[in-house]
Coordinates of C-alpha atoms in Angstrom, one line a residue:
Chain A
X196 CA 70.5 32.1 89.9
X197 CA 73.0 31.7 87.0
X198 CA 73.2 35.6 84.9
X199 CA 72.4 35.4 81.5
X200 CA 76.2 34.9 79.5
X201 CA 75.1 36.8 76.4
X202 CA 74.4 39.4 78.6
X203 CA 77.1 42.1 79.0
X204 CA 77.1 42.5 82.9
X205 CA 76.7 45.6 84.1
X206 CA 80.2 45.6 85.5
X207 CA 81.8 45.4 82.3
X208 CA 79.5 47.7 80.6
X209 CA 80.9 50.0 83.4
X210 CA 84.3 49.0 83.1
X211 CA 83.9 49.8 79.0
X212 CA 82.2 53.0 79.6
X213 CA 85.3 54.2 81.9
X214 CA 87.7 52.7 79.3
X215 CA 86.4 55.3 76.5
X216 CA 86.0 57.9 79.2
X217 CA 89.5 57.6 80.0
X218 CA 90.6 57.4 76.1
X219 CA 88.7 60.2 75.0
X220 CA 90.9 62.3 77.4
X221 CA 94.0 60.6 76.7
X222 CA 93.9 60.3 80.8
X223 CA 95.6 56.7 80.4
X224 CA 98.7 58.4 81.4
X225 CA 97.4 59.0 84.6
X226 CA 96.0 56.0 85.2
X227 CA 98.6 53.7 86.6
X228 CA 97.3 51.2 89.2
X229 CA 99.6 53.3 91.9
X230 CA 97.9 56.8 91.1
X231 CA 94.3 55.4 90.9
X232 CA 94.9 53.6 94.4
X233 CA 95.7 57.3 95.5
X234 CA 92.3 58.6 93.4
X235 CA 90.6 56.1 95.3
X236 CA 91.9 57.1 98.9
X237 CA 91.1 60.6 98.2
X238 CA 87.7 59.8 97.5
X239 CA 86.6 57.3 100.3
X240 CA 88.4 60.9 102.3
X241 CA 85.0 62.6 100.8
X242 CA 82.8 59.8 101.8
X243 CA 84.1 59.6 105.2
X244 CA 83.9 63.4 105.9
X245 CA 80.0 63.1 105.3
X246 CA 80.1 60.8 108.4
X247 CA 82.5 62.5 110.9
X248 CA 80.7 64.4 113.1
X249 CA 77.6 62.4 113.1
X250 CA 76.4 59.7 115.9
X251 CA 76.3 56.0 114.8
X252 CA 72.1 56.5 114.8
X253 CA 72.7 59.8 113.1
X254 CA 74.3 58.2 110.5
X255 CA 71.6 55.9 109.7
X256 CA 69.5 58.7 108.9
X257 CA 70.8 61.4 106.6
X258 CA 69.7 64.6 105.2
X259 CA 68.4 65.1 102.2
X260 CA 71.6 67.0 101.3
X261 CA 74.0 64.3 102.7
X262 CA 72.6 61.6 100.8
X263 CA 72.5 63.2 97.8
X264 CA 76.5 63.5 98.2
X265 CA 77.0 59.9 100.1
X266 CA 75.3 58.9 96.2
X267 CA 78.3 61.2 94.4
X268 CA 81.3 59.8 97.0
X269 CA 79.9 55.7 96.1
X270 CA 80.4 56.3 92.9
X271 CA 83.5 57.8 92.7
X272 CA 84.5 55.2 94.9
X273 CA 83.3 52.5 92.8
X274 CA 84.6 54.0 89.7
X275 CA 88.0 54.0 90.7
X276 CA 87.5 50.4 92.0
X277 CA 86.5 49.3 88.6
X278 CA 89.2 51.3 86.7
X279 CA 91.7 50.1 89.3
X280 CA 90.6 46.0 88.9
X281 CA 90.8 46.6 85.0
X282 CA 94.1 47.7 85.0
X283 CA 95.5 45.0 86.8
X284 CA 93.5 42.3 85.3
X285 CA 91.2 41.2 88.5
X286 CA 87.7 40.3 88.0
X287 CA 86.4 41.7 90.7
X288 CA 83.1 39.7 91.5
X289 CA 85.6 36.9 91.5
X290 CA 88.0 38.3 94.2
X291 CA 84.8 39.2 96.3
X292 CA 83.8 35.1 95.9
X293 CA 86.8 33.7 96.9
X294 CA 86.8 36.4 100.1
X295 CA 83.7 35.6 101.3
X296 CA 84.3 31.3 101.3
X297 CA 88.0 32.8 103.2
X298 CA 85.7 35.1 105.4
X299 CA 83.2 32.2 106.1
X300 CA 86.3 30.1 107.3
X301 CA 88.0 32.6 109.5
X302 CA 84.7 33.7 111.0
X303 CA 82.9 30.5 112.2
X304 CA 79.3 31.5 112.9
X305 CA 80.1 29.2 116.4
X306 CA 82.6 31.7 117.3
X307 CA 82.1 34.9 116.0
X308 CA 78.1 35.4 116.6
X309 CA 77.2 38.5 117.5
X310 CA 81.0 39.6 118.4
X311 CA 83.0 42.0 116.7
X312 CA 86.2 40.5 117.6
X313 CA 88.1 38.6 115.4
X314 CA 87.6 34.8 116.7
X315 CA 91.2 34.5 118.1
X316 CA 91.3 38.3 119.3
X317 CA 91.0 38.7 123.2
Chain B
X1500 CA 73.2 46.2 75.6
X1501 CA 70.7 45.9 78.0
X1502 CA 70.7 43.5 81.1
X1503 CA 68.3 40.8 81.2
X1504 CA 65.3 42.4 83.3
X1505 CA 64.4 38.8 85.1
X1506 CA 68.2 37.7 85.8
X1507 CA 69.3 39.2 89.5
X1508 CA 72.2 40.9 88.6
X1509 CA 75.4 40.0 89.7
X1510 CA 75.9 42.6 92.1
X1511 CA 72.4 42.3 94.2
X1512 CA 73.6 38.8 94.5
X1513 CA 76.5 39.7 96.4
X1514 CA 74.5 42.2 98.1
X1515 CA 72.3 39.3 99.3
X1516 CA 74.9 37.0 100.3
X1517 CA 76.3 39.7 102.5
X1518 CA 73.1 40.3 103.8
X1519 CA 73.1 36.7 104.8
X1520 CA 76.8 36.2 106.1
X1521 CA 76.1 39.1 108.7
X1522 CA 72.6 38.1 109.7
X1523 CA 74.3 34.4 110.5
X1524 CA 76.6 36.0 112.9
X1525 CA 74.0 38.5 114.1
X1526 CA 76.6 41.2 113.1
X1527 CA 74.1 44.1 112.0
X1528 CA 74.3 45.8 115.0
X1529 CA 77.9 46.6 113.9
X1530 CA 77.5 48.0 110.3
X1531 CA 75.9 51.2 111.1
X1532 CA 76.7 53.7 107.6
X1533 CA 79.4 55.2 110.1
X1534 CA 81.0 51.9 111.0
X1535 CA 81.2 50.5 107.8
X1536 CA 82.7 53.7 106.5
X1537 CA 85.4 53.3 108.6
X1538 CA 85.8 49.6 107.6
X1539 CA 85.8 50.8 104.1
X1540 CA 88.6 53.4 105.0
X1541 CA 90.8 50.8 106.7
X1542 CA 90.8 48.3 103.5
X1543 CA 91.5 50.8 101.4
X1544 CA 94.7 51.7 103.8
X1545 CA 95.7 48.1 103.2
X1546 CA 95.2 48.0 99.3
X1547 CA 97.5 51.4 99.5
X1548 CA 100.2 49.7 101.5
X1549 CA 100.7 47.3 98.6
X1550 CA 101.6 50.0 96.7
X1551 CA 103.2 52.6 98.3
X1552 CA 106.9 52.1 97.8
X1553 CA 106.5 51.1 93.9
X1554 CA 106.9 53.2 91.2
X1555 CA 104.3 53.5 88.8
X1556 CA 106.2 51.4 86.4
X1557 CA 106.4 48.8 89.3
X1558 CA 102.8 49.0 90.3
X1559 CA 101.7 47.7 86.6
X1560 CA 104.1 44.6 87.2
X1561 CA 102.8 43.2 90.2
X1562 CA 104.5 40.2 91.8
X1563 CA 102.4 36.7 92.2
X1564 CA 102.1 37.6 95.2
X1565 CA 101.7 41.1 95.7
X1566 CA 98.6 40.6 93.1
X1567 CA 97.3 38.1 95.4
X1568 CA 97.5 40.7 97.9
X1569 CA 95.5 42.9 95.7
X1570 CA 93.0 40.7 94.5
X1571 CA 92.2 40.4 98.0
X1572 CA 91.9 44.1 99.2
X1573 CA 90.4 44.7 96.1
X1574 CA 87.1 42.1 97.2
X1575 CA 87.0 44.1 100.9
X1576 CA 86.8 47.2 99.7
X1577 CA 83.8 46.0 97.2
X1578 CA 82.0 44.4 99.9
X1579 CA 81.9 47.0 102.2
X1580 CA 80.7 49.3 99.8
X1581 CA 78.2 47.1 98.8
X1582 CA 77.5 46.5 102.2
X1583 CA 77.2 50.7 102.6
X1584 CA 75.2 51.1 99.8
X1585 CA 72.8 48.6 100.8
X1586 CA 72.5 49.9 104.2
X1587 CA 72.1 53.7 103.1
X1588 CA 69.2 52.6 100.4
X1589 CA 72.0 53.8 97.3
X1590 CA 71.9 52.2 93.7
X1591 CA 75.6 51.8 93.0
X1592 CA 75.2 51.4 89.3
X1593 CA 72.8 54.3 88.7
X1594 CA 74.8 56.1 91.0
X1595 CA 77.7 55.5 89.0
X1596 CA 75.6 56.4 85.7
X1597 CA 74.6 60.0 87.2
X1598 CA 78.1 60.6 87.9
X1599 CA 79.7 59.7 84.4
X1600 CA 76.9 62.2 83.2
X1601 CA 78.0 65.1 85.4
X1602 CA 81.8 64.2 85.0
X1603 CA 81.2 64.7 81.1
X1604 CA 79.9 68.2 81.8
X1605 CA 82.9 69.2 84.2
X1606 CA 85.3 67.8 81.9
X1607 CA 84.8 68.4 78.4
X1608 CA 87.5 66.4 76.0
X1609 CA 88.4 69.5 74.2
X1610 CA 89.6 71.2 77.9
X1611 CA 90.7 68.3 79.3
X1612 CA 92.4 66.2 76.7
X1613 CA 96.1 65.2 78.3
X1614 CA 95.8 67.4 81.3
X1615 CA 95.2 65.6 84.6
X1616 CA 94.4 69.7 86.3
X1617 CA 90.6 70.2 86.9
X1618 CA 90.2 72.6 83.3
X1619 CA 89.7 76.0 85.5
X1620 CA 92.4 74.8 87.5
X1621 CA 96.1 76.8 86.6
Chain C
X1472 CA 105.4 81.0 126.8
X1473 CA 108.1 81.1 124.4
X1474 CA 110.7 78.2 123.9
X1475 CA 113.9 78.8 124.5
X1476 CA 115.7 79.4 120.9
X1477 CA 119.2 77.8 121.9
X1478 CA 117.1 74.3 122.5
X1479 CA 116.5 72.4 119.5
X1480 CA 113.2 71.5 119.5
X1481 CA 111.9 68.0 119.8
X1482 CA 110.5 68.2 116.5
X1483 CA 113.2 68.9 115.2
X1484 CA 115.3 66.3 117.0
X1485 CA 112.7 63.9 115.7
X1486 CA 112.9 65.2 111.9
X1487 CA 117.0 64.8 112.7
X1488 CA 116.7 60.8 113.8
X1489 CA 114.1 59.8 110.8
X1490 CA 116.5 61.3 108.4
X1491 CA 119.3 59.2 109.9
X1492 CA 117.1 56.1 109.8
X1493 CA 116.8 56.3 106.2
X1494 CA 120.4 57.4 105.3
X1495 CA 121.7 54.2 107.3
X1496 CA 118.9 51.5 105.7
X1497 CA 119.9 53.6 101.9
X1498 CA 115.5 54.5 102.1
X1499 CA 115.5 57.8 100.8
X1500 CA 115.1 56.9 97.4
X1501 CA 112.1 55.6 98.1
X1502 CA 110.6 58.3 100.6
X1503 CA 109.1 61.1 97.4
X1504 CA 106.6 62.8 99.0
X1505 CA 104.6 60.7 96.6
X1506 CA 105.3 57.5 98.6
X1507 CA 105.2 59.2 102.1
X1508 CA 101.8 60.1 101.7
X1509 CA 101.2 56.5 100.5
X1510 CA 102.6 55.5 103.8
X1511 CA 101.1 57.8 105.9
X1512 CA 97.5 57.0 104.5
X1513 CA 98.3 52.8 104.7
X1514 CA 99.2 53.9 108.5
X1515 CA 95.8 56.0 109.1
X1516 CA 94.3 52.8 108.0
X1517 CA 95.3 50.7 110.3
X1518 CA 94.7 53.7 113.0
X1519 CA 91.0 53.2 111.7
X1520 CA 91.0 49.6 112.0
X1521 CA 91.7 49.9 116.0
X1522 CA 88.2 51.8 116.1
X1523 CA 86.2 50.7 113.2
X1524 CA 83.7 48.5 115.0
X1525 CA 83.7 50.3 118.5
X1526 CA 80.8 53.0 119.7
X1527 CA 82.2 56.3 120.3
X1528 CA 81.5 55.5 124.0
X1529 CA 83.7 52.4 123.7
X1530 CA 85.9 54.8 122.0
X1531 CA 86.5 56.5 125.1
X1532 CA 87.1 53.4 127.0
X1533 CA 90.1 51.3 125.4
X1534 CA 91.5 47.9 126.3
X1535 CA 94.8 48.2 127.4
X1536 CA 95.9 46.2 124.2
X1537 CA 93.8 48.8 122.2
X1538 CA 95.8 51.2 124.2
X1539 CA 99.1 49.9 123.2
X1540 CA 97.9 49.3 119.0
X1541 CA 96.7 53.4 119.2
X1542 CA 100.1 54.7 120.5
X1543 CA 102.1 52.7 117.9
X1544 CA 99.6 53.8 115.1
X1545 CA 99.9 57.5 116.2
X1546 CA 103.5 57.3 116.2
X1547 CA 103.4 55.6 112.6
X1548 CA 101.2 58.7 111.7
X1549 CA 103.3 61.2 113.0
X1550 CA 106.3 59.8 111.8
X1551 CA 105.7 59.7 108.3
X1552 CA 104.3 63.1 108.6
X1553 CA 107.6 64.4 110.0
X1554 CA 109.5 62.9 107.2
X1555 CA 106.6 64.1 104.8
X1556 CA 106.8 67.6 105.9
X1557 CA 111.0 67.5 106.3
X1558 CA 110.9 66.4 102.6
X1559 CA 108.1 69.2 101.7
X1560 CA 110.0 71.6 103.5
X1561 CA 107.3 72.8 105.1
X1562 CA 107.2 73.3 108.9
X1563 CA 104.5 71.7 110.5
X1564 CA 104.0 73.9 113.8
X1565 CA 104.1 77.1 111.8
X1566 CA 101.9 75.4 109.1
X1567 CA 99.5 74.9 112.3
X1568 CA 99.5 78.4 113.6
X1569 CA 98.4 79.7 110.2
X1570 CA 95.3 77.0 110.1
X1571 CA 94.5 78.4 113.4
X1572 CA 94.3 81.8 112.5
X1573 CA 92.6 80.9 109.4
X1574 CA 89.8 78.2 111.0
X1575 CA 89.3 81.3 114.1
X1576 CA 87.8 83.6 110.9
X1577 CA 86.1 80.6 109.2
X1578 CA 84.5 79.3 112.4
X1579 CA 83.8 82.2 114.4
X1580 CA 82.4 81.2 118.0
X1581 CA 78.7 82.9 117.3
X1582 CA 78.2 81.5 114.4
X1583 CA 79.4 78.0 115.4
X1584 CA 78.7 77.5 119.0
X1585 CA 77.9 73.7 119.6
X1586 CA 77.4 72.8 116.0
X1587 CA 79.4 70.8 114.0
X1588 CA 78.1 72.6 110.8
X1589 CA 80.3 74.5 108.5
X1590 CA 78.5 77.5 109.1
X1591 CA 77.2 78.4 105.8
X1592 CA 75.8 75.0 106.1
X1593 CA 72.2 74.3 106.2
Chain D
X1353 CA 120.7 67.9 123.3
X1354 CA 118.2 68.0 126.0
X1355 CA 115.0 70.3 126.0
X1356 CA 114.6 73.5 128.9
X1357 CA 112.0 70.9 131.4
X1358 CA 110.7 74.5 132.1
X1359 CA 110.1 75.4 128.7
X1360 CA 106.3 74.3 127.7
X1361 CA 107.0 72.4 124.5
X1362 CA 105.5 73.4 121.5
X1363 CA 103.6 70.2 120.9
X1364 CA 101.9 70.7 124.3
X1365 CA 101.3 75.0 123.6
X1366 CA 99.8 73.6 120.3
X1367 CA 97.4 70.9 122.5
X1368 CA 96.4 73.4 124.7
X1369 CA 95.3 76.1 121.6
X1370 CA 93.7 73.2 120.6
X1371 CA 91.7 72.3 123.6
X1372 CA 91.0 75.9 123.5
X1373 CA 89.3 76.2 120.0
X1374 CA 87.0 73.3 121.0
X1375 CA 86.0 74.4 124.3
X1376 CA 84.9 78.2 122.9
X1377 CA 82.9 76.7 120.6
X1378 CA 81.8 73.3 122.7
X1379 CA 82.9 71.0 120.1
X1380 CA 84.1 68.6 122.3
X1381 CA 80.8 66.6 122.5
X1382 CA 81.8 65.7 118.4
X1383 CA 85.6 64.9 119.5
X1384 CA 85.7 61.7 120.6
X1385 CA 88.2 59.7 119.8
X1386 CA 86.1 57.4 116.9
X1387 CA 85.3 60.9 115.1
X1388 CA 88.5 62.4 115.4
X1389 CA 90.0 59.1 113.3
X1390 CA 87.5 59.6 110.8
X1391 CA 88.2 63.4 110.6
X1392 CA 92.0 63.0 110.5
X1393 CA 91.2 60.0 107.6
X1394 CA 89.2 62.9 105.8
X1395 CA 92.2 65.3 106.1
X1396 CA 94.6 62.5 104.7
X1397 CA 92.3 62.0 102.1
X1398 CA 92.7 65.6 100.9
X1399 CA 96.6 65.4 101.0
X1400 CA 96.6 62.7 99.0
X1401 CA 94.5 64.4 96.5
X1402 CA 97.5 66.8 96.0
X1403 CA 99.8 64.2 94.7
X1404 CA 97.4 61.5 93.3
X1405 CA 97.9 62.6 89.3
X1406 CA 101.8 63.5 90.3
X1407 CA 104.9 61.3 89.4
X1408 CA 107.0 60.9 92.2
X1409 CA 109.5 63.6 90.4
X1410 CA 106.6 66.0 90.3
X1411 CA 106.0 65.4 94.0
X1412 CA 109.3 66.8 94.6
X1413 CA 108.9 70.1 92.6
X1414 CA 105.4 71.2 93.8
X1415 CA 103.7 74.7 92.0
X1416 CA 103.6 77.8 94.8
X1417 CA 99.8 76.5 95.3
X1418 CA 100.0 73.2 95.2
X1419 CA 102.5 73.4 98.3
X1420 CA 100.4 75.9 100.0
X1421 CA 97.4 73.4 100.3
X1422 CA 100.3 70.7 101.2
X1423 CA 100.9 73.4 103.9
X1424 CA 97.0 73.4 105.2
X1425 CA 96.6 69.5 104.7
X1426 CA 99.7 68.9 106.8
X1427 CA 98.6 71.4 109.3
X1428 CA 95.0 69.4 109.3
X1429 CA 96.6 66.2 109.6
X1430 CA 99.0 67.2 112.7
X1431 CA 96.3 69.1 114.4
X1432 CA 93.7 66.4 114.4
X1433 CA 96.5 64.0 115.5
X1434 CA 97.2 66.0 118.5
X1435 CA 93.7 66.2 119.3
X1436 CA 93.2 62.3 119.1
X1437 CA 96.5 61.6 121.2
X1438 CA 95.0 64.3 123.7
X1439 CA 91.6 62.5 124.2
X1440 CA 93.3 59.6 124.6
X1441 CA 96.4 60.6 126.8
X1442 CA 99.0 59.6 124.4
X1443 CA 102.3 61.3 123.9
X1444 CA 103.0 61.4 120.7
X1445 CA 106.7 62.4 121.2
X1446 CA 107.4 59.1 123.6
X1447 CA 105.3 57.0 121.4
X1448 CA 107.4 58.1 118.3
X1449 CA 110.7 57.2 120.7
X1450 CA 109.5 53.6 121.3
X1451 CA 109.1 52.6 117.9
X1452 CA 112.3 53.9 116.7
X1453 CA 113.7 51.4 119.0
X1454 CA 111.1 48.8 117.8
X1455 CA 111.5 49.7 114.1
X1456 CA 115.5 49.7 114.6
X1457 CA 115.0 46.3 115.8
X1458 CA 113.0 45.2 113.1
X1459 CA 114.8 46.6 110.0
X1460 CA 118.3 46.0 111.2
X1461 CA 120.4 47.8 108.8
X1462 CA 122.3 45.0 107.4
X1463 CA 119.4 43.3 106.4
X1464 CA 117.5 46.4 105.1
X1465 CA 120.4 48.5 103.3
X1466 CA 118.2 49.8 100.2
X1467 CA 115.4 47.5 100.1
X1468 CA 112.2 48.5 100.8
X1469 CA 110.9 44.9 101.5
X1470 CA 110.0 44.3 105.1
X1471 CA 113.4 42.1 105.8
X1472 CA 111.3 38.6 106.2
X1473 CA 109.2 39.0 102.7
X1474 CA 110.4 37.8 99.5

């Protein structure tokens, strides 16, 4: 289903709002692509200390209290993405279309069903 | 601007045609919250390899193919936090506009304009 | 037990044959501490990658190519940590006995017994 | 110069303090080797979050508390490492020996001198 082109998507209204965010501060500085990589690492650090001690099952059912911070570490996560993709010019809906006809490719459904492996992996 | 209500947005798209790429190769059993975590952890290693010996100035003049590189990781990591958010019930986008909302409050522009510290930080 | 002071230690030894790696290959301008925690976090990464998809049963239980991918991901670990640490000048066995002390206070055995818990968590 | 055999190393007095800690406070049902990855990822993920906003010339002339958390975050890396080669009875010290030898071999120094390419990429 084709999105509407007269419609800002909500990517790049995101992508705007972390642009003025950023300018308002004068925090452009900061933001070269190598030191928002590192912002990004330190935050999916966060996310994945919400899951470290908890079982596979366990994980599938959080607190209140983790999901509630599980919500905060996405979005940080996601908000360095975005700032990330816009200062080196990638559109990231694109990338992710271009993986996933790569993915299909690499990952036969013939070969890879129901097996974590990599097709070619022993 | 708002989004066109009846028009599936972009990102529940991809949402959906992850859905689909791991139901086809009965793959659900793998992407337990913690699991996919971890996946998410282990692009994000591989998006900081690409940058890890450039200097800032470097990393904002990426080679052909070290932004090939990047346009790459940049897609896994989305889709495996897509794929997290969808399995852990979170709204990315709200989540995102919650956090923009409390980031405002923790840094104001008159404390924080040109300094990269957290304002009560020394 | 103590170590005997006259016998340099074998971290030491190993701090004294990653320096001379990178003075033959001309690599220290590009080890900043900046860089080697770039490094050391790509390396984590790929540590990750080994176990992303595995149960922590199967965790327990690794292939013997498994096997051989963990040792030469720990050893990338502690390698750049080494070199992180020798650039840092910080020492990283005297750094640990500190943490102990500290965690001992901040986790005491009552309070924690069998919970993974911070324990002022609820 | 060749370590006292009778002499416990430090790395292994370190691995037994460790094995200690757990055991007092039965934590070793959370340490296997899947959540001990994750938790050393978390730690990295902290250490990175000293230098993310840093240029590399700040990274080398850290404030009194900035290298005090480096201090703690190194001590968290190293300590979880320990406790993942532990559980999974690999030596950290041999390991790092065997891929000197296999990193010597791959970045021969003629072809290497000051670049920070691997020696086969453009």
């Amino acid at each position: 289903m084709p999105s509407n082109p007269s419609t800002k998507s909500e990517l790049h209204q995101l992508q705007e709002q972390l642009r003025q965010f950023a300018i308002q501060r004068n925090w452009d500085q900061f933001h070269t692509p190598k030191n928002l990589v590192m912002a990004l690492s330190g935050e999916v650090g966060e996310l994945t200390e919400i899951f470290q001690w908890l079982t596979p099952e366990q994980s599938q059912h959080l607190s209140v209290e983790k999901k509630r911070q599980l919500e905060e570490e996405i979005a940080d996560v996601m908000m360095y993405l975005v700032r990330l993709a816009d200062k080196c010019d990638v559109d990231i809906l694109e990338a992710c279309q271009k993986k996933i006809i790569k993915n299909a490719d690499k990952y036969p459904i013939e070969k890879c069903y129901g097996s974590a492996k990599k097709y070619n992996e022993l």
